[in-house]
PDB file of C-alpha atoms in Angstrom:
ATOM      1  CA  ILE H1289     199.950-108.213 -92.215  1.00  0.00           C
ATOM      2  CA  PRO H1290     200.914-109.584 -88.772  1.00  0.00           C
ATOM      3  CA  LYS H1291     201.634-113.305 -89.097  1.00  0.00           C
ATOM      4  CA  ALA H1292     203.025-116.343 -87.315  1.00  0.00           C
ATOM      5  CA  GLY H1293     204.011-119.897 -88.175  1.00  0.00           C
ATOM      6  CA  VAL H1294     206.882-122.340 -88.337  1.00  0.00           C
ATOM      7  CA  ASN H1295     210.338-122.384 -89.902  1.00  0.00           C
ATOM      8  CA  MET H1296     212.244-125.393 -91.216  1.00  0.00           C
ATOM      9  CA  PHE H1297     216.036-125.161 -91.253  1.00  0.00           C
ATOM     10  CA  TYR H1298     218.287-127.048 -93.677  1.00  0.00           C
ATOM     11  CA  GLY H1299     222.050-126.923 -93.091  1.00  0.00           C
ATOM     12  CA  ASP H1300     225.100-128.888 -92.039  1.00  0.00           C
ATOM     13  CA  LEU H1301     223.970-129.724 -88.527  1.00  0.00           C
ATOM     14  CA  VAL H1302     220.460-131.022 -89.119  1.00  0.00           C
ATOM     15  CA  ASP H1303     219.341-134.624 -89.383  1.00  0.00           C
ATOM     16  CA  GLU H1304     216.164-134.148 -87.360  1.00  0.00           C
ATOM     17  CA  SER H1305     214.229-131.672 -85.133  1.00  0.00           C
ATOM     18  CA  ARG H1306     214.530-128.966 -87.787  1.00  0.00           C
ATOM     19  CA  THR H1307     211.228-127.163 -87.105  1.00  0.00           C
ATOM     20  CA  SER H1308     210.759-124.133 -84.856  1.00  0.00           C
ATOM     21  CA  TYR H1309     208.671-120.939 -84.770  1.00  0.00           C
ATOM     22  CA  SER H1310     208.660-117.571 -86.572  1.00  0.00           C
ATOM     23  CA  VAL H1311     206.586-114.393 -86.200  1.00  0.00           C
ATOM     24  CA  GLY H1312     206.612-111.138 -88.113  1.00  0.00           C
ATOM     25  CA  VAL H1313     204.816-108.411 -89.994  1.00  0.00           C
ATOM     26  CA  ALA H1314     204.655-107.386 -93.659  1.00  0.00           C
ATOM     27  CA  VAL H1315     203.437-104.202 -95.360  1.00  0.00           C
ATOM     28  CA  ASP H1316     202.308-103.994 -98.993  1.00  0.00           C
ATOM     29  CA  ARG H1317     201.871-100.820-101.042  1.00  0.00           C
ATOM     30  CA  GLU H1318     200.155-101.021-104.432  1.00  0.00           C
ATOM     31  CA  PHE H1319     201.972 -99.416-107.347  1.00  0.00           C
ATOM     32  CA  LYS H1320     199.959-101.113-110.102  1.00  0.00           C
ATOM     33  CA  PRO H1321     196.706-103.097-109.934  1.00  0.00           C
ATOM     34  CA  HIS H1322     198.659-106.375-110.067  1.00  0.00           C
ATOM     35  CA  LEU H1323     201.981-105.322-108.509  1.00  0.00           C
ATOM     36  CA  THR H1324     202.849-104.117-105.006  1.00  0.00           C
ATOM     37  CA  GLY H1325     205.974-103.101-103.149  1.00  0.00           C
ATOM     38  CA  ARG H1326     206.638-105.135-100.022  1.00  0.00           C
ATOM     39  CA  PHE H1327     208.510-104.657 -96.734  1.00  0.00           C
ATOM     40  CA  GLN H1328     208.792-107.428 -94.152  1.00  0.00           C
ATOM     41  CA  ILE H1329     210.370-108.186 -90.768  1.00  0.00           C
ATOM     42  CA  MET H1330     210.427-111.778 -89.492  1.00  0.00           C
ATOM     43  CA  GLY H1331     212.077-113.313 -86.463  1.00  0.00           C
ATOM     44  CA  GLY H1332     212.095-116.300 -84.192  1.00  0.00           C
ATOM     45  CA  ALA H1333     214.171-119.307 -83.171  1.00  0.00           C
ATOM     46  CA  MET H1334     215.801-122.119 -85.142  1.00  0.00           C
ATOM     47  CA  LYS H1335     217.126-125.496 -84.048  1.00  0.00           C
ATOM     48  CA  GLY H1336     218.452-128.787 -85.348  1.00  0.00           C
ATOM     49  CA  THR H1337     220.073-132.039 -84.283  1.00  0.00           C
ATOM     50  CA  GLN H1338     222.805-134.171 -85.868  1.00  0.00           C
ATOM     51  CA  VAL H1339     222.794-137.885 -85.079  1.00  0.00           C
ATOM     52  CA  ASP H1340     225.896-140.128 -85.006  1.00  0.00           C
ATOM     53  CA  PRO H1341     224.942-143.076 -87.261  1.00  0.00           C
ATOM     54  CA  ARG H1342     227.302-145.435 -85.402  1.00  0.00           C
ATOM     55  CA  SER H1343     225.693-145.028 -81.997  1.00  0.00           C
ATOM     56  CA  ASN H1344     222.345-143.532 -83.081  1.00  0.00           C
ATOM     57  CA  GLN H1345     222.882-140.857 -80.436  1.00  0.00           C
ATOM     58  CA  VAL H1346     223.004-137.082 -80.768  1.00  0.00           C
ATOM     59  CA  TYR H1347     226.452-135.939 -81.863  1.00  0.00           C
ATOM     60  CA  ALA H1348     225.644-132.207 -81.813  1.00  0.00           C
ATOM     61  CA  ASP H1349     222.765-129.784 -81.865  1.00  0.00           C
ATOM     62  CA  PHE H1350     222.299-126.048 -82.291  1.00  0.00           C
ATOM     63  CA  ASP H1351     219.837-123.274 -81.605  1.00  0.00           C
ATOM     64  CA  ASN H1352     219.720-119.664 -82.710  1.00  0.00           C
ATOM     65  CA  PHE H1353     217.586-116.538 -82.609  1.00  0.00           C
ATOM     66  CA  TYR H1354     217.213-114.612 -85.840  1.00  0.00           C
ATOM     67  CA  THR H1355     215.618-111.577 -87.442  1.00  0.00           C
ATOM     68  CA  ASP H1356     215.423-110.989 -91.190  1.00  0.00           C
ATOM     69  CA  ILE H1357     214.566-107.661 -92.788  1.00  0.00           C
ATOM     70  CA  THR H1358     213.585-107.749 -96.452  1.00  0.00           C
ATOM     71  CA  PHE H1359     211.969-105.683 -99.188  1.00  0.00           C
ATOM     72  CA  GLY H1360     210.725-106.711-102.610  1.00  0.00           C
ATOM     73  CA  ALA H1361     207.632-107.016-104.807  1.00  0.00           C
ATOM     74  CA  THR H1362     204.400-109.014-104.941  1.00  0.00           C
ATOM     75  CA  PHE H1363     202.731-110.065-108.207  1.00  0.00           C
ATOM     76  CA  ARG H1364     199.058-111.101-108.471  1.00  0.00           C
ATOM     77  CA  PRO H1365     198.530-113.009-111.728  1.00  0.00           C
ATOM     78  CA  LEU H1366     194.709-113.149-111.614  1.00  0.00           C
ATOM     79  CA  ASP H1367     194.443-109.360-111.528  1.00  0.00           C
ATOM     80  CA  LEU H1368     196.641-109.162-114.616  1.00  0.00           C
ATOM     81  CA  ALA H1369     195.033-112.035-116.532  1.00  0.00           C
ATOM     82  CA  PHE H1370     191.349-111.437-115.762  1.00  0.00           C
ATOM     83  CA  GLY H1371     191.161-107.787-114.741  1.00  0.00           C
ATOM     84  CA  TYR H1372     191.491-106.005-111.424  1.00  0.00           C
ATOM     85  CA  PHE H1373     188.923-107.052-108.791  1.00  0.00           C
ATOM     86  CA  LYS H1374     189.737-105.938-105.248  1.00  0.00           C
ATOM     87  CA  GLN H1375     186.833-107.966-103.778  1.00  0.00           C
ATOM     88  CA  ARG H1376     188.113-111.256-105.234  1.00  0.00           C
ATOM     89  CA  SER H1377     187.451-114.019-102.660  1.00  0.00           C
ATOM     90  CA  LEU H1378     190.668-115.965-103.307  1.00  0.00           C
ATOM     91  CA  ASN H1379     193.699-114.192-104.710  1.00  0.00           C
ATOM     92  CA  PRO H1380     196.964-116.138-105.132  1.00  0.00           C
ATOM     93  CA  TYR H1381     200.253-114.286-105.512  1.00  0.00           C
ATOM     94  CA  VAL H1382     204.006-114.747-105.761  1.00  0.00           C
ATOM     95  CA  PHE H1383     206.743-112.543-104.328  1.00  0.00           C
ATOM     96  CA  ALA H1384     210.516-112.024-104.322  1.00  0.00           C
ATOM     97  CA  GLN H1385     212.598-110.224-101.693  1.00  0.00           C
ATOM     98  CA  THR H1386     216.136-109.307-100.723  1.00  0.00           C
ATOM     99  CA  GLY H1387     217.607-108.037 -97.481  1.00  0.00           C
ATOM    100  CA  VAL H1388     219.658-109.109 -94.469  1.00  0.00           C
ATOM    101  CA  VAL H1389     219.410-111.627 -91.640  1.00  0.00           C
ATOM    102  CA  LEU H1390     220.764-111.022 -88.117  1.00  0.00           C
ATOM    103  CA  PHE H1391     221.378-114.041 -85.907  1.00  0.00           C
ATOM    104  CA  ASN H1392     223.445-115.639 -83.173  1.00  0.00           C
ATOM    105  CA  ALA H1393     223.940-119.402 -82.960  1.00  0.00           C
ATOM    106  CA  THR H1394     225.116-121.777 -80.245  1.00  0.00           C
ATOM    107  CA  GLU H1395     226.398-125.241 -81.125  1.00  0.00           C
ATOM    108  CA  ASN H1396     226.557-127.962 -78.452  1.00  0.00           C
ATOM    109  CA  TYR H1397     228.031-131.452 -78.259  1.00  0.00           C
ATOM    110  CA  GLY H1398     225.513-134.180 -77.548  1.00  0.00           C
ATOM    111  CA  PRO H1399     226.054-137.468 -75.691  1.00  0.00           C
ATOM    112  CA  ALA H1400     228.043-138.839 -78.667  1.00  0.00           C
ATOM    113  CA  GLY H1401     230.146-135.681 -79.133  1.00  0.00           C
ATOM    114  CA  ILE H1402     233.888-135.282 -78.591  1.00  0.00           C
ATOM    115  CA  VAL H1403     233.252-133.600 -75.232  1.00  0.00           C
ATOM    116  CA  PRO H1404     229.769-134.885 -74.350  1.00  0.00           C
ATOM    117  CA  ASN H1405     227.029-132.445 -73.352  1.00  0.00           C
ATOM    118  CA  THR H1406     229.161-129.295 -73.507  1.00  0.00           C
ATOM    119  CA  GLU H1407     229.084-126.110 -75.570  1.00  0.00           C
ATOM    120  CA  TRP H1408     231.042-126.456 -78.802  1.00  0.00           C
ATOM    121  CA  ARG H1409     230.884-123.052 -80.489  1.00  0.00           C
ATOM    122  CA  LYS H1410     229.105-119.725 -80.210  1.00  0.00           C
ATOM    123  CA  THR H1411     228.993-117.277 -83.118  1.00  0.00           C
ATOM    124  CA  GLY H1412     227.983-113.992 -81.490  1.00  0.00           C
ATOM    125  CA  MET H1413     225.840-111.599 -83.548  1.00  0.00           C
ATOM    126  CA  ILE H1414     226.264-112.004 -87.331  1.00  0.00           C
ATOM    127  CA  VAL H1415     224.659-110.001 -90.164  1.00  0.00           C
ATOM    128  CA  ALA H1416     224.460-111.614 -93.615  1.00  0.00           C
ATOM    129  CA  PRO H1417     222.694-110.758 -96.908  1.00  0.00           C
ATOM    130  CA  LEU H1418     219.907-112.992 -98.154  1.00  0.00           C
ATOM    131  CA  ILE H1419     217.392-113.470-100.939  1.00  0.00           C
ATOM    132  CA  SER H1420     213.955-115.044-100.618  1.00  0.00           C
ATOM    133  CA  GLY H1421     210.820-115.796-102.547  1.00  0.00           C
ATOM    134  CA  GLY H1422     207.574-117.680-102.270  1.00  0.00           C
ATOM    135  CA  PHE H1423     203.864-117.778-102.859  1.00  0.00           C
ATOM    136  CA  GLY H1424     200.751-116.901-100.904  1.00  0.00           C
ATOM    137  CA  LEU H1425     196.985-116.985-100.939  1.00  0.00           C
ATOM    138  CA  SER H1426     194.673-114.244 -99.693  1.00  0.00           C
ATOM    139  CA  LEU H1427     191.148-115.151 -98.500  1.00  0.00           C
ATOM    140  CA  ARG H1428     188.854-112.111 -98.305  1.00  0.00           C
ATOM    141  CA  VAL H1429     186.886-111.702 -95.056  1.00  0.00           C
ATOM    142  CA  ASN H1430     185.389-108.241 -95.619  1.00  0.00           C
ATOM    143  CA  SER H1431     186.293-104.873 -97.162  1.00  0.00           C
ATOM    144  CA  TYR H1432     189.140-104.358 -94.692  1.00  0.00           C
ATOM    145  CA  MET H1433     190.431-107.790 -93.673  1.00  0.00           C
ATOM    146  CA  SER H1434     191.764-110.921 -95.346  1.00  0.00           C
ATOM    147  CA  ILE H1435     193.316-114.142 -94.059  1.00  0.00           C
ATOM    148  CA  VAL H1436     196.727-114.667 -95.653  1.00  0.00           C
ATOM    149  CA  GLY H1437     198.780-117.860 -95.908  1.00  0.00           C
ATOM    150  CA  GLU H1438     202.361-117.789 -97.196  1.00  0.00           C
ATOM    151  CA  PHE H1439     205.200-120.214 -97.865  1.00  0.00           C
ATOM    152  CA  THR H1440     208.648-118.609 -98.235  1.00  0.00           C
ATOM    153  CA  GLY H1441     212.110-119.941 -99.022  1.00  0.00           C
ATOM    154  CA  TYR H1442     215.208-118.059 -97.800  1.00  0.00           C
ATOM    155  CA  LYS H1443     218.802-118.313 -98.992  1.00  0.00           C
ATOM    156  CA  PRO H1444     221.187-116.496 -96.608  1.00  0.00           C
ATOM    157  CA  PHE H1445     224.738-116.014 -97.845  1.00  0.00           C
ATOM    158  CA  THR H1446     226.368-117.564 -94.806  1.00  0.00           C
ATOM    159  CA  ASP H1447     227.193-121.038 -93.533  1.00  0.00           C
ATOM    160  CA  LEU H1448     226.982-120.106 -89.865  1.00  0.00           C
ATOM    161  CA  MET H1449     223.267-120.034 -89.049  1.00  0.00           C
ATOM    162  CA  ASP H1450     223.803-123.345 -87.235  1.00  0.00           C
ATOM    163  CA  GLY H1451     227.236-122.257 -85.976  1.00  0.00           C
ATOM    164  CA  HIS H1452     228.831-125.024 -88.041  1.00  0.00           C
ATOM    165  CA  GLU H1453     231.124-124.400 -91.027  1.00  0.00           C
ATOM    166  CA  GLU H1454     234.035-126.738 -90.232  1.00  0.00           C
ATOM    167  CA  TRP H1455     234.962-129.770 -88.158  1.00  0.00           C
ATOM    168  CA  SER H1456     238.138-131.685 -87.333  1.00  0.00           C
ATOM    169  CA  ASP H1457     238.944-135.378 -86.994  1.00  0.00           C
ATOM    170  CA  PRO H1458     240.827-136.876 -83.987  1.00  0.00           C
ATOM    171  CA  SER H1459     244.159-136.203 -85.715  1.00  0.00           C
ATOM    172  CA  GLY H1460     243.372-132.479 -85.915  1.00  0.00           C
ATOM    173  CA  VAL H1461     242.720-132.233 -89.670  1.00  0.00           C
ATOM    174  CA  VAL H1462     240.128-129.492 -90.346  1.00  0.00           C
ATOM    175  CA  TYR H1463     237.374-130.073 -92.926  1.00  0.00           C
ATOM    176  CA  GLN H1464     235.106-127.401 -94.415  1.00  0.00           C
ATOM    177  CA  THR H1465     231.416-128.251 -94.637  1.00  0.00           C
ATOM    178  CA  ASP H1466     229.214-127.710 -97.687  1.00  0.00           C
ATOM    179  CA  SER H1467     228.731-123.971 -98.061  1.00  0.00           C
ATOM    180  CA  GLY H1468     225.406-122.300 -97.425  1.00  0.00           C
ATOM    181  CA  ASP H1469     222.368-122.779 -95.217  1.00  0.00           C
ATOM    182  CA  PHE H1470     218.746-122.205 -96.146  1.00  0.00           C
ATOM    183  CA  TYR H1471     215.372-122.205 -94.443  1.00  0.00           C
ATOM    184  CA  TYR H1472     211.657-122.067 -95.142  1.00  0.00           C
ATOM    185  CA  THR H1473     208.745-120.468 -93.320  1.00  0.00           C
ATOM    186  CA  ALA H1474     205.051-121.355 -93.461  1.00  0.00           C
ATOM    187  CA  THR H1475     202.861-118.665 -91.906  1.00  0.00           C
ATOM    188  CA  VAL H1476     199.254-117.566 -91.490  1.00  0.00           C
ATOM    189  CA  GLY H1477     198.347-113.926 -90.922  1.00  0.00           C
ATOM    190  CA  LEU H1478     195.603-111.328 -90.986  1.00  0.00           C
ATOM    191  CA  SER H1479     195.827-108.554 -93.573  1.00  0.00           C
ATOM    192  CA  TYR H1480     194.239-105.237 -92.612  1.00  0.00           C
ATOM    193  CA  LEU H1481     193.596-102.487 -95.173  1.00  0.00           C
ATOM    194  CA  ILE H1482     194.804 -99.161 -93.772  1.00  0.00           C
ATOM    195  CA  LYS H1483     193.936 -97.012 -96.794  1.00  0.00           C
ATOM    196  CA  ASP H1484     192.058 -98.011 -99.931  1.00  0.00           C
ATOM    197  CA  ASN H1485     193.854 -97.570-103.243  1.00  0.00           C
ATOM    198  CA  ARG H1486     192.903 -95.426-106.205  1.00  0.00           C
ATOM    199  CA  TRP H1487     192.462 -98.331-108.625  1.00  0.00           C
ATOM    200  CA  ARG H1488     189.005 -99.075-110.003  1.00  0.00           C
ATOM    201  CA  ASN H1489     187.664-102.550-110.605  1.00  0.00           C
ATOM    202  CA  ASN H1490     187.463-103.860-114.121  1.00  0.00           C
ATOM    203  CA  PRO H1491     183.957-102.888-115.404  1.00  0.00           C
ATOM    204  CA  LYS H1492     182.850-106.537-115.675  1.00  0.00           C
ATOM    205  CA  TYR H1493     183.155-106.847-111.878  1.00  0.00           C
ATOM    206  CA  ASN H1494     180.983-103.849-110.955  1.00  0.00           C
ATOM    207  CA  ARG H1495     177.925-105.905-110.015  1.00  0.00           C
ATOM    208  CA  LYS H1496     179.958-108.489-108.065  1.00  0.00           C
ATOM    209  CA  ALA H1497     181.779-105.726-106.207  1.00  0.00           C
ATOM    210  CA  TYR H1498     178.507-104.080-105.236  1.00  0.00           C
ATOM    211  CA  GLN H1499     176.992-107.353-103.999  1.00  0.00           C
ATOM    212  CA  LYS H1500     180.038-108.172-101.891  1.00  0.00           C
ATOM    213  CA  SER H1501     180.356-104.693-100.418  1.00  0.00           C
ATOM    214  CA  ARG H1502     176.732-103.764 -99.748  1.00  0.00           C
ATOM    215  CA  LYS H1503     176.709-105.326 -96.253  1.00  0.00           C
ATOM    216  CA  SER H1504     179.224-102.760 -95.075  1.00  0.00           C
ATOM    217  CA  TYR H1505     177.099 -99.793 -96.203  1.00  0.00           C
ATOM    218  CA  THR H1506     174.736 -97.880 -93.949  1.00  0.00           C
ATOM    219  CA  SER H1507     171.024 -97.979 -94.831  1.00  0.00           C
ATOM    220  CA  SER H1508     171.108 -94.565 -96.500  1.00  0.00           C
ATOM    221  CA  ALA H1509     174.293 -95.435 -98.358  1.00  0.00           C
ATOM    222  CA  LYS H1510     172.667 -98.636 -99.634  1.00  0.00           C
ATOM    223  CA  LYS H1511     169.747 -96.709-101.124  1.00  0.00           C
ATOM    224  CA  LYS H1512     172.027 -94.187-102.787  1.00  0.00           C
ATOM    225  CA  SER H1513     174.260 -96.938-104.171  1.00  0.00           C
ATOM    226  CA  ALA H1514     171.262 -98.882-105.482  1.00  0.00           C
ATOM    227  CA  LYS H1515     169.890 -95.804-107.258  1.00  0.00           C
ATOM    228  CA  ARG H1516     173.309 -95.032-108.690  1.00  0.00           C
ATOM    229  CA  TYR H1517     173.681 -98.609-109.917  1.00  0.00           C
ATOM    230  CA  LYS H1518     170.236 -98.648-111.585  1.00  0.00           C
ATOM    231  CA  SER H1519     170.932 -95.326-113.319  1.00  0.00           C
ATOM    232  CA  ARG H1520     174.069 -96.783-114.891  1.00  0.00           C
ATOM    233  CA  ARG H1521     172.346 -99.835-116.361  1.00  0.00           C
TER     234      ARG H1521
END
């Protein structure tokens, strides 16, 4: 499933301009008719701006580049509740993942910063564990392709994705910020079936499956399938 979309960052250094882009790819492997294993790599850029309420000018901003690598499981409730049907037109699902995020962040003073329009901090490359989860919807196009939309929330176990975990007042007293950053992604992708699974549709879907799949058959295959279907009735 190659996919692309936007991310929205929530952390210490964000009052506005929190949205940027993400791209990635996911792979699912069915282990049960309603449950799959999942591996995913996502990456992109993040940004955010903090505004000084006294002057209404930018106090600081940040940007970073990140990659997260996760694995987990996907659950499809309709296949469990109503029976397995691989040709289902709309198939919602939920998923949970764990893994790591790699990133580097640069924090800059804005016009209202202590040293205006200069670099404040730079983290270098950091690796941190994370957990994530979300929901998606698969829209079937044909026997091999589906359009997939997903919304995912991520909780990395670090407070440095914006480069900001502490600050000091003019007297030099250092203050720790609220711990933890988090971000969301909203993506659209195209799922391609590499190899069909061994699971059979629930018997009540046999006719629907045939009607949806018959366009992809050759003429001779259609005749054979029609004869086979009539013989089973």
